[in-house]
Every structure is written in C-alpha cells, then in structure tokens.
One Martini backbone bead per residue (centre of mass of N, CA, C, O) as a GRO file, in nm:
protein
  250
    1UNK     BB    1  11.050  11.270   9.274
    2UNK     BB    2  10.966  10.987   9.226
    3UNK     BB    3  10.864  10.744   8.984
    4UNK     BB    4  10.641  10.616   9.133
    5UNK     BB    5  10.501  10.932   9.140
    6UNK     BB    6  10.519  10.958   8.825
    7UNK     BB    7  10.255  11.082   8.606
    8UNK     BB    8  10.110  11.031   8.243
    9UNK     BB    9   9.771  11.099   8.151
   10UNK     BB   10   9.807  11.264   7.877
   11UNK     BB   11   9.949  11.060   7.714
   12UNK     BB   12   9.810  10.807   7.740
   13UNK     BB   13   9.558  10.891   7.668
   14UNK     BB   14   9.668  10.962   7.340
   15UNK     BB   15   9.709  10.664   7.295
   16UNK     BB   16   9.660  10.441   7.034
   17UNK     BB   17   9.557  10.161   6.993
   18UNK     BB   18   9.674   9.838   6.971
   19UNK     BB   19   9.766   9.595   6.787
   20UNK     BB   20   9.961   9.300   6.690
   21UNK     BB   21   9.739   9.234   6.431
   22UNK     BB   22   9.721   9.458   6.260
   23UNK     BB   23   9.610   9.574   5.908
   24UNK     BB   24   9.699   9.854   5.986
   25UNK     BB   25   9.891  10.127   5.991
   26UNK     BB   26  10.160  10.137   6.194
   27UNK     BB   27  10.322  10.384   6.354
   28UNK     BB   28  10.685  10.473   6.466
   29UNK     BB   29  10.695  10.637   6.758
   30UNK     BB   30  10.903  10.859   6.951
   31UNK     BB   31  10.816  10.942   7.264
   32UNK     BB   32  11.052  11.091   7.383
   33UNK     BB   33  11.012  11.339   7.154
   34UNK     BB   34  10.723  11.378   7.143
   35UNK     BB   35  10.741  11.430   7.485
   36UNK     BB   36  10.993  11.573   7.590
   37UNK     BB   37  10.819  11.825   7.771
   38UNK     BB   38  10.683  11.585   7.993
   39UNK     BB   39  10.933  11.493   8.080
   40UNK     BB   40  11.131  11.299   8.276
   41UNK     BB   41  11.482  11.313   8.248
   42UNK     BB   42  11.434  10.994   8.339
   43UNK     BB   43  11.246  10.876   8.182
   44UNK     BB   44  11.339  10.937   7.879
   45UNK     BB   45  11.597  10.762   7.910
   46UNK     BB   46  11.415  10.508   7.958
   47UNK     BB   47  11.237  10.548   7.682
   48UNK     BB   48  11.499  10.512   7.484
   49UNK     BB   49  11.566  10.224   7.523
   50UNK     BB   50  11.336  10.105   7.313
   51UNK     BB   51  11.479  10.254   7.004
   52UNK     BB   52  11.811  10.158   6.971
   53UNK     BB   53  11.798   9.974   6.767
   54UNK     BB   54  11.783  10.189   6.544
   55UNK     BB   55  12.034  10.318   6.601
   56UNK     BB   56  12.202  10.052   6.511
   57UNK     BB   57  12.133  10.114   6.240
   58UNK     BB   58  12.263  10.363   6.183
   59UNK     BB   59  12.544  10.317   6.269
   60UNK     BB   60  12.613  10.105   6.080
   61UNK     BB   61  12.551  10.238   5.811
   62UNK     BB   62  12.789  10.438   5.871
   63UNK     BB   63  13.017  10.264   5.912
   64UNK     BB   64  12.924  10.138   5.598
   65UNK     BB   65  12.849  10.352   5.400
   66UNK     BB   66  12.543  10.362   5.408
   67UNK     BB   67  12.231  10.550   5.247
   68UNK     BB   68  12.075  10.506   5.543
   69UNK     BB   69  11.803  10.661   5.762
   70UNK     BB   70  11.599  10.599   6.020
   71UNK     BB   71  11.350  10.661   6.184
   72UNK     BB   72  11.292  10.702   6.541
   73UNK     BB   73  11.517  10.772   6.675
   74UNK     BB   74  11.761  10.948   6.927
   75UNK     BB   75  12.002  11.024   6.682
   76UNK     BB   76  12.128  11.209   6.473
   77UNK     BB   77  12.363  11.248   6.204
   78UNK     BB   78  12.542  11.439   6.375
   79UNK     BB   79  12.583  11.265   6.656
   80UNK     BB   80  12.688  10.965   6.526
   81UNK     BB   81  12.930  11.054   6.413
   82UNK     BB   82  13.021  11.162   6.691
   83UNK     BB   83  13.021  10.824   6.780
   84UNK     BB   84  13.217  10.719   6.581
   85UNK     BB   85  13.469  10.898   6.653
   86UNK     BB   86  13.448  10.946   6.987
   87UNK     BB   87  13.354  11.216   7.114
   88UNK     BB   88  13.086  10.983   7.211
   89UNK     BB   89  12.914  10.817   7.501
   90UNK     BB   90  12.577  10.715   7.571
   91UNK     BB   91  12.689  10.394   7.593
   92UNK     BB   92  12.891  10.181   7.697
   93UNK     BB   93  12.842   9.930   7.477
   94UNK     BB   94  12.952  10.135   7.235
   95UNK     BB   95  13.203  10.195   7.327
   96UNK     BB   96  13.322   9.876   7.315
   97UNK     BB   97  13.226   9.819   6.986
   98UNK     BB   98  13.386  10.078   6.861
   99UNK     BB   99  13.683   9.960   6.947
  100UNK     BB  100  13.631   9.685   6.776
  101UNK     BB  101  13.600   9.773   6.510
  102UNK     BB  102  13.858   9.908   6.453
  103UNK     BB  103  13.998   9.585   6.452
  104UNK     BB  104  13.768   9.488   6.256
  105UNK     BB  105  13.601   9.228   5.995
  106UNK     BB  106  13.299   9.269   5.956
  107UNK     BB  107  12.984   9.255   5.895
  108UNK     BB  108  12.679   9.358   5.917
  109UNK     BB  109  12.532   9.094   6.070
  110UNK     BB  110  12.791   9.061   6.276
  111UNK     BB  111  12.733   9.376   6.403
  112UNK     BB  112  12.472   9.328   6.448
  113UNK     BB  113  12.459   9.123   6.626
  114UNK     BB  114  12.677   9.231   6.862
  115UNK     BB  115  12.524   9.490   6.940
  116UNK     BB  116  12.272   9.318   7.038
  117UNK     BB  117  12.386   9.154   7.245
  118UNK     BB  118  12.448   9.403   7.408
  119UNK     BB  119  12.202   9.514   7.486
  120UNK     BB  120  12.094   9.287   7.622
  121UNK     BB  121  12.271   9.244   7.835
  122UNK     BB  122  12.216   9.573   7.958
  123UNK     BB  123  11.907   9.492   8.030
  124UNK     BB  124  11.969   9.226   8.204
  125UNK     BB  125  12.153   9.486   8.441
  126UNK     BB  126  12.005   9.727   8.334
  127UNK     BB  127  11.801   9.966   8.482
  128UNK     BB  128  11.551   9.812   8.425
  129UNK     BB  129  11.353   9.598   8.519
  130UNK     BB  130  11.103   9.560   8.293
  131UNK     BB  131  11.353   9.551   8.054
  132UNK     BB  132  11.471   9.271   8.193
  133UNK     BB  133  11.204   9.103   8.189
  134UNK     BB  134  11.222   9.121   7.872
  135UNK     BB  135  11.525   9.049   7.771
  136UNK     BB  136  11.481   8.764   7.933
  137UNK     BB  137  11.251   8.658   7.757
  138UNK     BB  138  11.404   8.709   7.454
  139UNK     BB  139  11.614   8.495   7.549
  140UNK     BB  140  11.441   8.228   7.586
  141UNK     BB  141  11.328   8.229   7.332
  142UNK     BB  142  11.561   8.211   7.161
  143UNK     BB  143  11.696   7.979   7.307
  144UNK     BB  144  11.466   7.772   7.166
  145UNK     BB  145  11.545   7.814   6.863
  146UNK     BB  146  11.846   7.791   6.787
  147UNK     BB  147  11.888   7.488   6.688
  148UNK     BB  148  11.861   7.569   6.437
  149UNK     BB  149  11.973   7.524   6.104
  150UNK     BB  150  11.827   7.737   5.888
  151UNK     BB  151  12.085   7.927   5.982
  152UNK     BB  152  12.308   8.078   6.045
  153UNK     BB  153  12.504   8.186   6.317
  154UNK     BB  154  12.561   8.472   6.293
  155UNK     BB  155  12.238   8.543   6.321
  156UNK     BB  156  12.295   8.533   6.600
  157UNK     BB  157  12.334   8.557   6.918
  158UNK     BB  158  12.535   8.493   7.192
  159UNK     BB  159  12.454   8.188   7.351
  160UNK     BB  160  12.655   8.200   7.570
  161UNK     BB  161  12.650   8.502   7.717
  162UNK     BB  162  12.364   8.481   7.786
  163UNK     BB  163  12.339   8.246   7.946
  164UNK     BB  164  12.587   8.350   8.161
  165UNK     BB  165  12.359   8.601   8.226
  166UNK     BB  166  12.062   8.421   8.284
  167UNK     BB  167  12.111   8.139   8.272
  168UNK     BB  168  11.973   7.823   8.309
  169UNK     BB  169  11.684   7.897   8.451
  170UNK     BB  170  11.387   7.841   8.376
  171UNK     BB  171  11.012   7.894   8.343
  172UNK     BB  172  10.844   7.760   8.181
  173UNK     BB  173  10.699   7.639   7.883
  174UNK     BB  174  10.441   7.588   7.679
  175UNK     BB  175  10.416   7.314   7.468
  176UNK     BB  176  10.340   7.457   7.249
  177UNK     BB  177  10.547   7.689   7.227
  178UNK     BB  178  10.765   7.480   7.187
  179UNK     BB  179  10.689   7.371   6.923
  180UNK     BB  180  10.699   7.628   6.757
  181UNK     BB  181  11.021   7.676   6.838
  182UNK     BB  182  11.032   7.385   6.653
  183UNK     BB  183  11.007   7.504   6.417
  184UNK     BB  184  11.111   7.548   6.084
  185UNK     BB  185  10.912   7.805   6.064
  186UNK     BB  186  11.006   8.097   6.105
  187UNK     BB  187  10.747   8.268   6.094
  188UNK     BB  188  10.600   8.140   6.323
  189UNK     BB  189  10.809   8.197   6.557
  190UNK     BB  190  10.826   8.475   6.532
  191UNK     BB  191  10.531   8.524   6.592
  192UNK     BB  192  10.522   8.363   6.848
  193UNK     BB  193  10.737   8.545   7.027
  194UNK     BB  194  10.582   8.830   6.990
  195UNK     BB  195  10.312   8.728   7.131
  196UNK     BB  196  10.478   8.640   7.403
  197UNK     BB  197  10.573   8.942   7.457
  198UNK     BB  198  10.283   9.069   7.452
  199UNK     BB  199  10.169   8.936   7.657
  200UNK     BB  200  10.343   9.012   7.905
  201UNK     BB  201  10.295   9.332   7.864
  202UNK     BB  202   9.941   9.285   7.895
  203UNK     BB  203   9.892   9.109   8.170
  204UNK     BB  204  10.198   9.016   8.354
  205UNK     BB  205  10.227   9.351   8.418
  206UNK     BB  206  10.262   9.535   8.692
  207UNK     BB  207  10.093   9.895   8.643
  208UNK     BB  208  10.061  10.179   8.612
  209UNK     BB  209   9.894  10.334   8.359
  210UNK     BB  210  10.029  10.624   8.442
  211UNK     BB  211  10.360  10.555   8.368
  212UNK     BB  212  10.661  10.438   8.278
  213UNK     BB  213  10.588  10.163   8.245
  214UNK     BB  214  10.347  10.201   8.030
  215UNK     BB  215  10.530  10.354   7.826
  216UNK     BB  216  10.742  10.146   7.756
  217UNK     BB  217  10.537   9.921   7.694
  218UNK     BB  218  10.413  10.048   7.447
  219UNK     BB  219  10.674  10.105   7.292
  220UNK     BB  220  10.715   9.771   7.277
  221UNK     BB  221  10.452   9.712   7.108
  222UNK     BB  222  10.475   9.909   6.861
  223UNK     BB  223  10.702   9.744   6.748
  224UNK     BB  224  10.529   9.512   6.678
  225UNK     BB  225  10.282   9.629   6.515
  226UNK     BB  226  10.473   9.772   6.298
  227UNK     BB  227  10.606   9.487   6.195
  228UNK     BB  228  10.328   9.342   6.122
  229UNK     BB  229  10.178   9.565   5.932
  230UNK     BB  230  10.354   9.557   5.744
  231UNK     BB  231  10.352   9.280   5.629
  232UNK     BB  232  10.028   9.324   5.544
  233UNK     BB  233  10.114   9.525   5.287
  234UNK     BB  234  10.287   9.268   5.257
  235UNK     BB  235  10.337   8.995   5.198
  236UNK     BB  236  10.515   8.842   5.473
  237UNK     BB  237  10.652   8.619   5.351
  238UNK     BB  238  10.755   8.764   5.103
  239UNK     BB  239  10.943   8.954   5.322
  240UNK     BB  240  11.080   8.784   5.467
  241UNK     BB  241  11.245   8.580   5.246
  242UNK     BB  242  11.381   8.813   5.158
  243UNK     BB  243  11.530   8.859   5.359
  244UNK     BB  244  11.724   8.623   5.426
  245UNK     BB  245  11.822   8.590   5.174
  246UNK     BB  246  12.007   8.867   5.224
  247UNK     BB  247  12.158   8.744   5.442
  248UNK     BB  248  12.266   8.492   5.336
  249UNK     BB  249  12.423   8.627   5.059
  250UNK     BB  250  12.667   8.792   5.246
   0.00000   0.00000   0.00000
C-alpha cells in the first residue's frame, strides 16, 4: 500500500486539540512510540524525524558526560550510547557529526548548534517534502533574525551552508513579520517565529486528515505548544532570559 493510501483515522481521533499559546500545561509524547504497532514502518520512521532535536540533546549530554537525559526521544540511554561508540548510525549526518567530534574541541553550544545545521540540512534534502517545506521555512525565517547582533555567532546555525542549501530566493514575507524579526527584542522574534510556523503547518498545508502528514504536522506543532505552555507555568521571559544568560556565560 503507498503512503499516500495509507491512513490513521483511530490515532487522529484520539489526539487532544492543541494551541499554540495554551496557557495549560501540553505534554510532549512522541507519537512514534506511543503508536508503534499501529503505524506502518516506513510512516513510523517518518514520525521520528520530528523528535530527533531530543535525541541530539541526549547524545550531546552522554557525549559531554552530563547526567541529563530528555523524555521524548527515539532511543534510550543504551542505544545512544551505542551510537556514540560508533558501533551504529541510524542517521548519515549523525555518522559525519560523530567522525568530526572526535577530532574536535567544540562547547556543548557549538556542538549543539552544528548538529542542529546538520539536521535541517538533511531535512530540506529529503526525504519527505512536508518536513523539507517546514525545514526551509524554519531557515528561512532564521535568516531573517541572524543579522542581529545581541547574540554571540556561535549560537547561530551556519548561515553560509544553510544559504547555500535553500539558495537565495525568498517567497516574500509580510512587512510586519519582518520587522518583527527585525525587532531587538529575543522574545519577540522567537514568538514571531513559532506562531508563522504554526500558522503554515495548520493552514497552508493540505493533507488528509488521517494521513501521515497530518500526524507528522501535528507532531510538529505540539513541540511548539509544549513549549510556549512551559513558559507560562513560570514567566517566559525570566525563563528565556535565563537561557541567554547561560548560553552566553559558557
């Protein structure tokens, strides 16, 4: 059966309404596991690319010897460690990351943000079109805030590969969103960011609803959800600032 004959109306149902800016506390379940024996192999596989930020907090934390490890990811602490080993690689650009560490004297935050380049890279070459339309907007918007100066560059994903990835050529975006993301103010822009990403995964985007890109877009909206709603449980911006800081401070 394709994929694109392929739906999950009984998944569908059962997932709760979400908001962007919930002011209630939004769990984030990694749908892949919660429904592996309901998913077909090849969609499953798909859904865990949505998760993968988790596990790069995790392999990072194991590879930097900090004992933090993330709910939520594709592989426990023994797989990982596995894969950290060298003796498997679920992901080529995992493979290249881990070759280059070795040889490497990164921080956690430059090591953080080059695995992260690496995924949208991998992201907006395939394999599915809805995550490549999603990483390229996600770049796109990115490079819109990158001019700014209030951040070291380091904290930044490499603006050059990424360019050269999706080229030059924009869609234009909204006069006010670009000043937004012109705007000094951090929070903001971040705001800015989620919410048109957000609005693109729930407007512009057609599928069946009970397919797997509904369940995939869904995946990606409740990382947003889950952690505009933690800000809310402690004031987001004393919670943002606090991040800078320590970001800055390593």
């Amino acid at each position: 059966m394709k994929q694109a004959d392929r739906t999950y109306p009984g998944i569908a149902a059962a997932l709760p309404a979400i908001r962007w800016d919930s002011s209630d506390p939004v769990r984030l379940v990694n749908l892949a596991h919660a429904y592996h024996y309901l998913l077909h192999p090849d969609d499953r596989d798909l859904l865990q690319l949505v998760y993968l930020p988790i596990d790069h907090e995790n392999l990072l934390s194991l590879l930097f010897d900090q004992k933090r490890f993330l709910a939520g990811g594709n592989f426990n602490e023994d797989e990982l460690a596995r894969i950290a080993r060298g003796d498997t690689s679920p992901y080529p650009y995992w493979a290249s990351f881990l070759h280059a560490f070795q040889h490497a004297r990164w921080s956690f935050a430059e090591a953080d943000r080059l695995l992260h380049t690496d995924y949208l890279a991998w992201l907006i070459q395939g394999p599915s079109p809805l995550l490549s339309a999603w990483a390229r907007l996600s770049v796109q918007l990115r490079l819109s805030t990158w001019s700014q100066e209030d951040l070291p560059s380091w904290v930044h994903p490499d603006r050059e590969q990424l360019t050269s990835l999706v080229g030059e050529e924009w869609p234009p975006l909204p006069e006010e969103l670009n000043r937004t993301l012109r705007d000094t103010d951090l929070w903001a822009r971040e705001q800015a960011i989620d919410r048109w990403l957000w609005d693109h995964l729930e407007q512009t985007i057609q599928f069946d609803p009970f397919s797997i890109d509904a369940l995939v877009s869904y995946a990606l909206r409740i990382f947003i959800a889950s952690r505009w709603s933690a800000f809310q449980v402690t004031p987001g911006e004393q919670r943002l600032q606090h991040l800078i800081t320590t970001i800055t401070s390593n």
